[in-house]
Structures are given as structure tokens and as C-alpha cells.
PDB file of N, CA and C in Angstrom:
ATOM      1  N   MET A  16     123.520  39.442 111.043  1.00 51.00           N
ATOM      2  CA  MET A  16     123.254  40.585 112.231  1.00 51.00           C
ATOM      3  C   MET A  16     124.661  40.581 113.034  1.00 51.00           C
ATOM      4  N   LYS A  17     125.636  39.784 113.212  1.00 62.00           N
ATOM      5  CA  LYS A  17     126.759  39.977 114.102  1.00 62.00           C
ATOM      6  C   LYS A  17     127.291  41.473 112.995  1.00 62.00           C
ATOM      7  N   THR A  18     127.649  41.320 111.678  1.00 62.00           N
ATOM      8  CA  THR A  18     128.294  41.873 111.372  1.00 62.00           C
ATOM      9  C   THR A  18     127.751  43.420 111.307  1.00 62.00           C
ATOM     10  N   ASN A  19     126.133  43.625 111.455  1.00 84.00           N
ATOM     11  CA  ASN A  19     125.751  44.803 111.380  1.00 84.00           C
ATOM     12  C   ASN A  19     126.516  45.397 112.933  1.00 84.00           C
ATOM     13  N   ARG A  20     126.320  44.534 114.067  1.00 86.00           N
ATOM     14  CA  ARG A  20     126.662  44.798 114.916  1.00 86.00           C
ATOM     15  C   ARG A  20     128.006  45.167 115.191  1.00 86.00           C
ATOM     16  N   PHE A  21     128.881  45.044 114.550  1.00 88.00           N
ATOM     17  CA  PHE A  21     130.304  45.151 114.629  1.00 88.00           C
ATOM     18  C   PHE A  21     130.331  46.416 113.626  1.00 88.00           C
ATOM     19  N   ALA A  22     129.757  46.445 112.695  1.00 88.00           N
ATOM     20  CA  ALA A  22     130.156  47.681 112.027  1.00 88.00           C
ATOM     21  C   ALA A  22     129.751  49.512 112.648  1.00 88.00           C
ATOM     22  N   PHE A  23     128.376  49.060 113.599  1.00 89.00           N
ATOM     23  CA  PHE A  23     128.129  50.024 114.130  1.00 89.00           C
ATOM     24  C   PHE A  23     129.197  50.291 115.230  1.00 89.00           C
ATOM     25  N   SER A  24     129.493  49.285 116.188  1.00 91.00           N
ATOM     26  CA  SER A  24     130.806  49.659 117.318  1.00 91.00           C
ATOM     27  C   SER A  24     131.992  50.399 116.368  1.00 91.00           C
ATOM     28  N   PHE A  25     132.203  49.398 115.394  1.00 93.00           N
ATOM     29  CA  PHE A  25     133.694  49.927 115.021  1.00 93.00           C
ATOM     30  C   PHE A  25     133.539  51.177 114.490  1.00 93.00           C
ATOM     31  N   GLY A  26     132.199  51.693 113.993  1.00 92.00           N
ATOM     32  CA  GLY A  26     131.786  53.034 113.617  1.00 92.00           C
ATOM     33  C   GLY A  26     132.027  54.205 114.974  1.00 92.00           C
ATOM     34  N   ILE A  27     131.269  53.749 115.863  1.00 93.00           N
ATOM     35  CA  ILE A  27     131.686  54.508 117.482  1.00 93.00           C
ATOM     36  C   ILE A  27     132.745  54.531 117.719  1.00 93.00           C
ATOM     37  N   PHE A  28     133.311  53.403 117.619  1.00 95.00           N
ATOM     38  CA  PHE A  28     135.000  53.498 118.551  1.00 95.00           C
ATOM     39  C   PHE A  28     135.989  54.313 117.773  1.00 95.00           C
ATOM     40  N   ALA A  29     135.367  54.349 116.253  1.00 95.00           N
ATOM     41  CA  ALA A  29     136.455  55.289 115.452  1.00 95.00           C
ATOM     42  C   ALA A  29     136.086  56.621 115.145  1.00 95.00           C
ATOM     43  N   VAL A  30     134.749  57.260 115.517  1.00 94.00           N
ATOM     44  CA  VAL A  30     134.672  58.692 115.889  1.00 94.00           C
ATOM     45  C   VAL A  30     135.355  58.756 117.565  1.00 94.00           C
ATOM     46  N   LEU A  31     134.637  58.201 117.977  1.00 95.00           N
ATOM     47  CA  LEU A  31     135.643  58.532 119.736  1.00 95.00           C
ATOM     48  C   LEU A  31     136.991  58.782 119.530  1.00 95.00           C
ATOM     49  N   ILE A  32     137.466  57.991 119.021  1.00 96.00           N
ATOM     50  CA  ILE A  32     139.089  57.980 118.860  1.00 96.00           C
ATOM     51  C   ILE A  32     139.276  58.937 117.681  1.00 96.00           C
ATOM     52  N   GLY A  33     138.959  59.364 117.011  1.00 95.00           N
ATOM     53  CA  GLY A  33     139.977  60.627 116.301  1.00 95.00           C
ATOM     54  C   GLY A  33     138.994  62.257 116.437  1.00 95.00           C
ATOM     55  N   ILE A  34     137.549  62.087 117.579  1.00 94.00           N
ATOM     56  CA  ILE A  34     137.361  62.943 118.160  1.00 94.00           C
ATOM     57  C   ILE A  34     138.545  63.642 119.335  1.00 94.00           C
ATOM     58  N   ILE A  35     138.627  62.338 120.168  1.00 95.00           N
ATOM     59  CA  ILE A  35     139.978  62.743 121.065  1.00 95.00           C
ATOM     60  C   ILE A  35     140.945  62.852 120.705  1.00 95.00           C
ATOM     61  N   PHE A  36     141.560  61.625 119.028  1.00 93.00           N
ATOM     62  CA  PHE A  36     142.810  62.831 118.799  1.00 93.00           C
ATOM     63  C   PHE A  36     143.200  63.919 117.985  1.00 93.00           C
ATOM     64  N   ASP A  37     141.962  64.386 117.740  1.00 92.00           N
ATOM     65  CA  ASP A  37     141.503  66.053 117.108  1.00 92.00           C
ATOM     66  C   ASP A  37     142.203  66.534 118.580  1.00 92.00           C
ATOM     67  N   LEU A  38     141.117  66.375 119.493  1.00 92.00           N
ATOM     68  CA  LEU A  38     141.158  67.632 120.949  1.00 92.00           C
ATOM     69  C   LEU A  38     142.822  67.349 121.003  1.00 92.00           C
ATOM     70  N   VAL A  39     143.351  66.399 121.256  1.00 93.00           N
ATOM     71  CA  VAL A  39     144.853  66.087 121.689  1.00 93.00           C
ATOM     72  C   VAL A  39     145.712  66.795 120.961  1.00 93.00           C
ATOM     73  N   SER A  40     145.464  66.747 119.735  1.00 92.00           N
ATOM     74  CA  SER A  40     146.737  67.174 118.707  1.00 92.00           C
ATOM     75  C   SER A  40     146.166  68.766 118.863  1.00 92.00           C
ATOM     76  N   LEU A  41     145.042  68.951 118.939  1.00 88.00           N
ATOM     77  CA  LEU A  41     144.933  70.605 118.594  1.00 88.00           C
ATOM     78  C   LEU A  41     145.263  71.476 120.054  1.00 88.00           C
ATOM     79  N   PHE A  42     145.042  70.884 120.989  1.00 89.00           N
ATOM     80  CA  PHE A  42     145.946  71.711 122.266  1.00 89.00           C
ATOM     81  C   PHE A  42     147.199  71.060 122.423  1.00 89.00           C
ATOM     82  N   GLN A  43     147.889  70.454 121.485  1.00 86.00           N
ATOM     83  CA  GLN A  43     149.172  69.994 122.002  1.00 86.00           C
ATOM     84  C   GLN A  43     150.257  71.225 121.763  1.00 86.00           C
ATOM     85  N   GLU A  44     150.401  71.608 120.631  1.00 84.00           N
ATOM     86  CA  GLU A  44     150.949  72.596 119.501  1.00 84.00           C
ATOM     87  C   GLU A  44     150.242  73.392 118.954  1.00 84.00           C
ATOM     88  N   PHE A  45     149.262  74.430 119.791  1.00 86.00           N
ATOM     89  CA  PHE A  45     148.503  74.879 118.298  1.00 86.00           C
ATOM     90  C   PHE A  45     149.082  75.647 117.433  1.00 86.00           C
ATOM     91  N   GLY A  46     148.503  75.576 115.984  1.00 85.00           N
ATOM     92  CA  GLY A  46     149.414  76.488 115.024  1.00 85.00           C
ATOM     93  C   GLY A  46     150.616  75.748 114.335  1.00 85.00           C
ATOM     94  N   SER A  47     151.107  74.144 114.916  1.00 89.00           N
ATOM     95  CA  SER A  47     152.232  74.132 114.230  1.00 89.00           C
ATOM     96  C   SER A  47     152.099  73.032 113.447  1.00 89.00           C
ATOM     97  N   LYS A  48     153.021  72.293 112.617  1.00 91.00           N
ATOM     98  CA  LYS A  48     152.611  71.298 111.194  1.00 91.00           C
ATOM     99  C   LYS A  48     152.440  69.998 112.363  1.00 91.00           C
ATOM    100  N   ALA A  49     153.356  69.902 113.465  1.00 91.00           N
ATOM    101  CA  ALA A  49     152.466  68.338 114.088  1.00 91.00           C
ATOM    102  C   ALA A  49     151.025  68.398 114.309  1.00 91.00           C
ATOM    103  N   SER A  50     151.031  69.455 114.941  1.00 92.00           N
ATOM    104  CA  SER A  50     149.078  69.896 115.260  1.00 92.00           C
ATOM    105  C   SER A  50     148.263  69.528 114.291  1.00 92.00           C
ATOM    106  N   ALA A  51     148.721  70.182 113.077  1.00 93.00           N
ATOM    107  CA  ALA A  51     147.969  69.943 112.168  1.00 93.00           C
ATOM    108  C   ALA A  51     147.990  69.300 111.581  1.00 93.00           C
ATOM    109  N   THR A  52     148.894  68.363 111.722  1.00 93.00           N
ATOM    110  CA  THR A  52     148.999  66.600 110.914  1.00 93.00           C
ATOM    111  C   THR A  52     148.335  65.646 112.004  1.00 93.00           C
ATOM    112  N   GLY A  53     148.285  66.195 112.927  1.00 94.00           N
ATOM    113  CA  GLY A  53     147.394  65.098 113.781  1.00 94.00           C
ATOM    114  C   GLY A  53     146.181  65.467 113.954  1.00 94.00           C
ATOM    115  N   ILE A  54     145.343  66.821 113.568  1.00 94.00           N
ATOM    116  CA  ILE A  54     143.971  67.059 113.265  1.00 94.00           C
ATOM    117  C   ILE A  54     143.867  66.359 111.700  1.00 94.00           C
ATOM    118  N   LEU A  55     144.244  66.090 110.723  1.00 94.00           N
ATOM    119  CA  LEU A  55     144.225  65.281 109.627  1.00 94.00           C
ATOM    120  C   LEU A  55     144.024  63.885 109.839  1.00 94.00           C
ATOM    121  N   TRP A  56     144.785  63.561 110.836  1.00 95.00           N
ATOM    122  CA  TRP A  56     144.569  62.225 110.753  1.00 95.00           C
ATOM    123  C   TRP A  56     143.328  61.811 111.373  1.00 95.00           C
ATOM    124  N   GLY A  57     142.865  62.374 112.908  1.00 95.00           N
ATOM    125  CA  GLY A  57     141.681  62.740 113.609  1.00 95.00           C
ATOM    126  C   GLY A  57     140.318  62.647 112.609  1.00 95.00           C
ATOM    127  N   SER A  58     140.825  63.348 111.629  1.00 95.00           N
ATOM    128  CA  SER A  58     139.645  64.005 110.709  1.00 95.00           C
ATOM    129  C   SER A  58     139.247  62.705 109.552  1.00 95.00           C
ATOM    130  N   ILE A  59     140.380  61.948 109.197  1.00 95.00           N
ATOM    131  CA  ILE A  59     140.121  60.590 108.414  1.00 95.00           C
ATOM    132  C   ILE A  59     139.936  59.480 109.671  1.00 95.00           C
ATOM    133  N   ILE A  60     140.245  59.717 110.420  1.00 96.00           N
ATOM    134  CA  ILE A  60     139.601  58.282 111.586  1.00 96.00           C
ATOM    135  C   ILE A  60     138.188  58.840 111.699  1.00 96.00           C
ATOM    136  N   ILE A  61     137.597  59.841 111.657  1.00 95.00           N
ATOM    137  CA  ILE A  61     136.626  59.909 111.756  1.00 95.00           C
ATOM    138  C   ILE A  61     135.546  60.230 110.869  1.00 95.00           C
ATOM    139  N   THR A  62     136.276  60.208 109.531  1.00 94.00           N
ATOM    140  CA  THR A  62     135.009  59.747 108.563  1.00 94.00           C
ATOM    141  C   THR A  62     135.563  58.337 108.023  1.00 94.00           C
ATOM    142  N   VAL A  63     136.697  57.357 108.560  1.00 94.00           N
ATOM    143  CA  VAL A  63     136.153  55.928 108.214  1.00 94.00           C
ATOM    144  C   VAL A  63     135.071  55.466 109.448  1.00 94.00           C
ATOM    145  N   GLY A  64     135.031  56.364 110.235  1.00 93.00           N
ATOM    146  CA  GLY A  64     133.792  56.312 111.514  1.00 93.00           C
ATOM    147  C   GLY A  64     132.579  56.519 111.044  1.00 93.00           C
ATOM    148  N   ILE A  65     131.981  57.390 110.061  1.00 92.00           N
ATOM    149  CA  ILE A  65     131.099  57.763 109.665  1.00 92.00           C
ATOM    150  C   ILE A  65     130.484  56.935 108.494  1.00 92.00           C
ATOM    151  N   ALA A  66     131.791  56.283 107.776  1.00 90.00           N
ATOM    152  CA  ALA A  66     131.257  55.339 106.803  1.00 90.00           C
ATOM    153  C   ALA A  66     130.506  54.163 107.614  1.00 90.00           C
ATOM    154  N   PHE A  67     131.336  53.402 108.535  1.00 91.00           N
ATOM    155  CA  PHE A  67     130.762  52.270 108.790  1.00 91.00           C
ATOM    156  C   PHE A  67     128.958  52.690 110.033  1.00 91.00           C
ATOM    157  N   LEU A  68     129.271  53.872 110.014  1.00 88.00           N
ATOM    158  CA  LEU A  68     127.786  54.136 111.002  1.00 88.00           C
ATOM    159  C   LEU A  68     126.234  53.877 109.707  1.00 88.00           C
ATOM    160  N   SER A  69     126.525  54.475 108.644  1.00 79.00           N
ATOM    161  CA  SER A  69     125.406  54.176 108.108  1.00 79.00           C
ATOM    162  C   SER A  69     124.570  55.050 108.468  1.00 79.00           C
ATOM    163  N   ILE A  70     124.901  56.842 108.393  1.00 79.00           N
ATOM    164  CA  ILE A  70     123.831  57.358 109.501  1.00 79.00           C
ATOM    165  C   ILE A  70     122.933  58.235 107.965  1.00 79.00           C
ATOM    166  N   LYS A  71     121.910  57.520 108.683  1.00 79.00           N
ATOM    167  CA  LYS A  71     120.734  58.221 107.688  1.00 79.00           C
ATOM    168  C   LYS A  71     120.149  59.527 108.032  1.00 79.00           C
ATOM    169  N   GLN A  72     120.332  60.103 109.256  1.00 83.00           N
ATOM    170  CA  GLN A  72     119.709  61.589 109.859  1.00 83.00           C
ATOM    171  C   GLN A  72     120.324  62.706 109.016  1.00 83.00           C
ATOM    172  N   ASN A  73     120.060  63.654 108.813  1.00 84.00           N
ATOM    173  CA  ASN A  73     120.826  64.522 107.632  1.00 84.00           C
ATOM    174  C   ASN A  73     122.160  65.291 108.654  1.00 84.00           C
ATOM    175  N   TYR A  74     120.975  65.817 109.509  1.00 88.00           N
ATOM    176  CA  TYR A  74     121.524  66.785 110.436  1.00 88.00           C
ATOM    177  C   TYR A  74     122.812  66.051 111.036  1.00 88.00           C
ATOM    178  N   ILE A  75     122.693  64.801 111.830  1.00 86.00           N
ATOM    179  CA  ILE A  75     123.948  64.136 112.388  1.00 86.00           C
ATOM    180  C   ILE A  75     125.220  64.215 111.288  1.00 86.00           C
ATOM    181  N   ARG A  76     124.627  63.599 110.317  1.00 87.00           N
ATOM    182  CA  ARG A  76     125.586  63.687 108.850  1.00 87.00           C
ATOM    183  C   ARG A  76     126.213  64.817 108.766  1.00 87.00           C
ATOM    184  N   TYR A  77     125.594  65.761 108.799  1.00 91.00           N
ATOM    185  CA  TYR A  77     126.167  67.560 107.995  1.00 91.00           C
ATOM    186  C   TYR A  77     127.276  68.096 109.606  1.00 91.00           C
ATOM    187  N   THR A  78     126.405  67.591 110.369  1.00 91.00           N
ATOM    188  CA  THR A  78     127.506  67.757 112.134  1.00 91.00           C
ATOM    189  C   THR A  78     128.894  66.909 111.745  1.00 91.00           C
ATOM    190  N   ALA A  79     128.557  66.281 111.340  1.00 90.00           N
ATOM    191  CA  ALA A  79     130.043  65.675 111.207  1.00 90.00           C
ATOM    192  C   ALA A  79     131.039  65.659 110.197  1.00 90.00           C
ATOM    193  N   LEU A  80     130.316  66.143 108.940  1.00 92.00           N
ATOM    194  CA  LEU A  80     131.416  66.925 108.190  1.00 92.00           C
ATOM    195  C   LEU A  80     131.620  68.024 108.405  1.00 92.00           C
ATOM    196  N   ALA A  81     130.436  68.664 109.215  1.00 94.00           N
ATOM    197  CA  ALA A  81     131.512  70.479 109.417  1.00 94.00           C
ATOM    198  C   ALA A  81     132.470  70.302 110.388  1.00 94.00           C
ATOM    199  N   VAL A  82     132.755  68.946 111.145  1.00 92.00           N
ATOM    200  CA  VAL A  82     133.906  68.918 112.277  1.00 92.00           C
ATOM    201  C   VAL A  82     135.003  68.429 111.375  1.00 92.00           C
ATOM    202  N   ILE A  83     134.845  67.600 110.214  1.00 94.00           N
ATOM    203  CA  ILE A  83     135.541  66.453 109.435  1.00 94.00           C
ATOM    204  C   ILE A  83     136.329  68.273 108.711  1.00 94.00           C
ATOM    205  N   GLY A  84     135.484  69.151 108.213  1.00 95.00           N
ATOM    206  CA  GLY A  84     135.692  70.185 107.228  1.00 95.00           C
ATOM    207  C   GLY A  84     136.090  71.088 108.627  1.00 95.00           C
ATOM    208  N   LEU A  85     135.808  71.714 109.061  1.00 94.00           N
ATOM    209  CA  LEU A  85     137.379  72.290 110.321  1.00 94.00           C
ATOM    210  C   LEU A  85     138.242  71.704 110.690  1.00 94.00           C
ATOM    211  N   GLY A  86     138.662  70.520 111.056  1.00 93.00           N
ATOM    212  CA  GLY A  86     139.936  69.413 110.948  1.00 93.00           C
ATOM    213  C   GLY A  86     140.530  69.633 109.994  1.00 93.00           C
ATOM    214  N   LEU A  87     140.128  69.600 108.649  1.00 94.00           N
ATOM    215  CA  LEU A  87     140.533  69.697 107.054  1.00 94.00           C
ATOM    216  C   LEU A  87     141.047  71.149 106.892  1.00 94.00           C
ATOM    217  N   PHE A  88     140.511  71.876 106.861  1.00 95.00           N
ATOM    218  CA  PHE A  88     140.596  73.427 107.085  1.00 95.00           C
ATOM    219  C   PHE A  88     141.722  73.810 107.621  1.00 95.00           C
ATOM    220  N   TYR A  89     142.006  73.374 109.090  1.00 94.00           N
ATOM    221  CA  TYR A  89     142.783  73.837 109.530  1.00 94.00           C
ATOM    222  C   TYR A  89     144.425  72.938 109.686  1.00 94.00           C
ATOM    223  N   TYR A  90     144.120  72.032 109.025  1.00 94.00           N
ATOM    224  CA  TYR A  90     145.537  71.611 108.150  1.00 94.00           C
ATOM    225  C   TYR A  90     146.051  71.947 107.126  1.00 94.00           C
ATOM    226  N   PHE A  91     145.251  72.108 106.113  1.00 93.00           N
ATOM    227  CA  PHE A  91     145.311  72.889 104.890  1.00 93.00           C
ATOM    228  C   PHE A  91     145.553  74.553 105.265  1.00 93.00           C
ATOM    229  N   LEU A  92     144.727  75.339 105.877  1.00 92.00           N
ATOM    230  CA  LEU A  92     145.510  76.474 106.480  1.00 92.00           C
ATOM    231  C   LEU A  92     146.993  76.394 107.042  1.00 92.00           C
ATOM    232  N   ILE A  93     147.331  75.388 107.805  1.00 92.00           N
ATOM    233  CA  ILE A  93     148.715  75.519 108.244  1.00 92.00           C
ATOM    234  C   ILE A  93     149.660  75.055 106.952  1.00 92.00           C
ATOM    235  N   GLN A  94     149.471  74.255 106.365  1.00 91.00           N
ATOM    236  CA  GLN A  94     149.894  73.780 105.356  1.00 91.00           C
ATOM    237  C   GLN A  94     150.689  74.928 104.052  1.00 91.00           C
ATOM    238  N   THR A  95     149.434  75.378 104.267  1.00 90.00           N
ATOM    239  CA  THR A  95     149.927  76.698 102.487  1.00 90.00           C
ATOM    240  C   THR A  95     150.213  77.771 103.548  1.00 90.00           C
ATOM    241  N   ASN A  96     150.576  77.925 104.546  1.00 90.00           N
ATOM    242  CA  ASN A  96     150.940  79.513 105.098  1.00 90.00           C
ATOM    243  C   ASN A  96     149.619  80.018 105.216  1.00 90.00           C
ATOM    244  N   TYR A  97     148.507  79.965 105.622  1.00 88.00           N
ATOM    245  CA  TYR A  97     147.413  80.810 105.878  1.00 88.00           C
ATOM    246  C   TYR A  97     146.819  81.406 104.646  1.00 88.00           C
ATOM    247  N   ASN A  98     146.822  80.507 103.477  1.00 92.00           N
ATOM    248  CA  ASN A  98     146.314  81.060 102.478  1.00 92.00           C
ATOM    249  C   ASN A  98     144.902  80.518 102.322  1.00 92.00           C
ATOM    250  N   TYR A  99     143.908  81.529 102.598  1.00 93.00           N
ATOM    251  CA  TYR A  99     142.382  81.035 102.832  1.00 93.00           C
ATOM    252  C   TYR A  99     141.692  80.310 101.248  1.00 93.00           C
ATOM    253  N   ILE A 100     141.935  80.927 100.665  1.00 94.00           N
ATOM    254  CA  ILE A 100     141.014  80.585  99.255  1.00 94.00           C
ATOM    255  C   ILE A 100     141.621  79.177  98.877  1.00 94.00           C
ATOM    256  N   ALA A 101     142.796  79.154  98.711  1.00 92.00           N
ATOM    257  CA  ALA A 101     143.422  77.620  98.665  1.00 92.00           C
ATOM    258  C   ALA A 101     142.741  76.580  99.522  1.00 92.00           C
ATOM    259  N   SER A 102     142.793  76.984 100.746  1.00 93.00           N
ATOM    260  CA  SER A 102     142.047  75.883 101.650  1.00 93.00           C
ATOM    261  C   SER A 102     140.690  75.948 101.725  1.00 93.00           C
ATOM    262  N   ILE A 103     139.769  76.939 101.397  1.00 95.00           N
ATOM    263  CA  ILE A 103     138.502  76.875 101.239  1.00 95.00           C
ATOM    264  C   ILE A 103     138.004  75.881  99.955  1.00 95.00           C
ATOM    265  N   LEU A 104     138.934  75.764  98.740  1.00 95.00           N
ATOM    266  CA  LEU A 104     138.615  75.238  97.676  1.00 95.00           C
ATOM    267  C   LEU A 104     139.052  74.011  97.698  1.00 95.00           C
ATOM    268  N   VAL A 105     139.811  73.411  98.428  1.00 93.00           N
ATOM    269  CA  VAL A 105     140.263  71.904  98.662  1.00 93.00           C
ATOM    270  C   VAL A 105     139.585  71.397  99.571  1.00 93.00           C
ATOM    271  N   ILE A 106     138.536  72.025 100.597  1.00 95.00           N
ATOM    272  CA  ILE A 106     138.200  71.523 101.654  1.00 95.00           C
ATOM    273  C   ILE A 106     136.959  71.471 100.597  1.00 95.00           C
ATOM    274  N   GLY A 107     136.233  72.629 100.085  1.00 95.00           N
ATOM    275  CA  GLY A 107     134.738  72.668  99.556  1.00 95.00           C
ATOM    276  C   GLY A 107     134.966  71.323  98.446  1.00 95.00           C
ATOM    277  N   VAL A 108     136.129  70.783  97.818  1.00 96.00           N
ATOM    278  CA  VAL A 108     136.204  69.412  97.208  1.00 96.00           C
ATOM    279  C   VAL A 108     136.202  68.579  97.904  1.00 96.00           C
ATOM    280  N   THR A 109     136.882  68.379  98.939  1.00 94.00           N
ATOM    281  CA  THR A 109     136.872  67.067  99.860  1.00 94.00           C
ATOM    282  C   THR A 109     135.219  66.954 100.852  1.00 94.00           C
ATOM    283  N   ILE A 110     135.172  68.301 101.019  1.00 95.00           N
ATOM    284  CA  ILE A 110     133.884  67.318 101.704  1.00 95.00           C
ATOM    285  C   ILE A 110     132.920  67.234 100.891  1.00 95.00           C
ATOM    286  N   ALA A 111     132.445  68.111  99.656  1.00 94.00           N
ATOM    287  CA  ALA A 111     131.393  67.181  98.440  1.00 94.00           C
ATOM    288  C   ALA A 111     131.901  65.594  97.952  1.00 94.00           C
ATOM    289  N   LEU A 112     133.209  65.305  98.088  1.00 94.00           N
ATOM    290  CA  LEU A 112     133.311  63.582  97.795  1.00 94.00           C
ATOM    291  C   LEU A 112     132.940  63.356  98.772  1.00 94.00           C
ATOM    292  N   ILE A 113     133.089  63.165 100.012  1.00 93.00           N
ATOM    293  CA  ILE A 113     132.660  62.409 101.111  1.00 93.00           C
ATOM    294  C   ILE A 113     131.201  62.585 101.439  1.00 93.00           C
ATOM    295  N   GLU A 114     130.457  63.658 100.966  1.00 91.00           N
ATOM    296  CA  GLU A 114     129.089  63.726 101.089  1.00 91.00           C
ATOM    297  C   GLU A 114     128.489  63.092 100.112  1.00 91.00           C
ATOM    298  N   PHE A 115     128.883  62.776  99.090  1.00 92.00           N
ATOM    299  CA  PHE A 115     128.634  61.922  97.695  1.00 92.00           C
ATOM    300  C   PHE A 115     129.021  60.599  98.195  1.00 92.00           C
ATOM    301  N   ALA A 116     130.217  60.250  98.940  1.00 89.00           N
ATOM    302  CA  ALA A 116     130.331  58.677  98.980  1.00 89.00           C
ATOM    303  C   ALA A 116     129.509  58.378 100.398  1.00 89.00           C
ATOM    304  N   LEU A 117     129.067  59.021 100.963  1.00 86.00           N
ATOM    305  CA  LEU A 117     128.367  58.645 102.119  1.00 86.00           C
ATOM    306  C   LEU A 117     126.567  58.754 101.495  1.00 86.00           C
ATOM    307  N   ARG A 118     126.637  59.383 100.662  1.00 84.00           N
ATOM    308  CA  ARG A 118     125.377  59.088 100.719  1.00 84.00           C
ATOM    309  C   ARG A 118     124.591  58.241  99.399  1.00 84.00           C
ATOM    310  N   TYR A 119     125.914  57.585  98.392  1.00 82.00           N
ATOM    311  CA  TYR A 119     125.421  56.758  97.407  1.00 82.00           C
ATOM    312  C   TYR A 119     126.784  55.563  97.495  1.00 82.00           C
ATOM    313  N   ARG A 120     126.742  55.171  98.735  1.00 72.00           N
ATOM    314  CA  ARG A 120     127.607  53.784  99.075  1.00 72.00           C
ATOM    315  C   ARG A 120     126.336  52.500  98.760  1.00 72.00           C
TER     316      ARG A 120
END
């Protein structure tokens, strides 16, 4: 039982830290590579937190995946010099892999 409490606590902590990290990075220098890298790290932290939470409700998991997807889209959009097609393709594959991993772990 202590393990489940730890996993839940760590998951909530990681999601909150990831969201804070995303917001701080977004408003730091909007459109810069430093901001995009900070948002990438925030999205990765949120993904780890979601994995520890073991969320059964689809709407919460899909909302979290939407936030992660927007963060990754922003990162790849800045890194590819506003190439929308490449960014959408990379995000589609990445979100599909994350959803598969969350559903079948």
C-alpha cells in the first residue's frame, strides 16, 4: 500500500512541476529555442507523472496528452523553423506511442 501512495504522490508532484516548468518556459522568451527546450522538458516531466498516476478515466488521460502534444508541437515547430507538416507528423507518432504505453502497461 505504501508503494501505491508513493506512486500517486510522485505522479501528482511530477505533473505539477511539469506544468509549472512549461508555464515558466513559455513566458520566459516566447519563440526562442531556450523556451522550446524548457517546454520539451516540462512535457517529458508531465509524461512521467502521468505514467505514475495510472489514470483510468479517458478524458483525463486525453487532456493530459493534449497538453503534452501542444508542448511537443511548440518544441518541434521552433526546432524545424515553422515546418508545420513535419511537426504534426512527429507529434502524431509520439502521442500514439505514449497512449499505447499508458494503455498497455
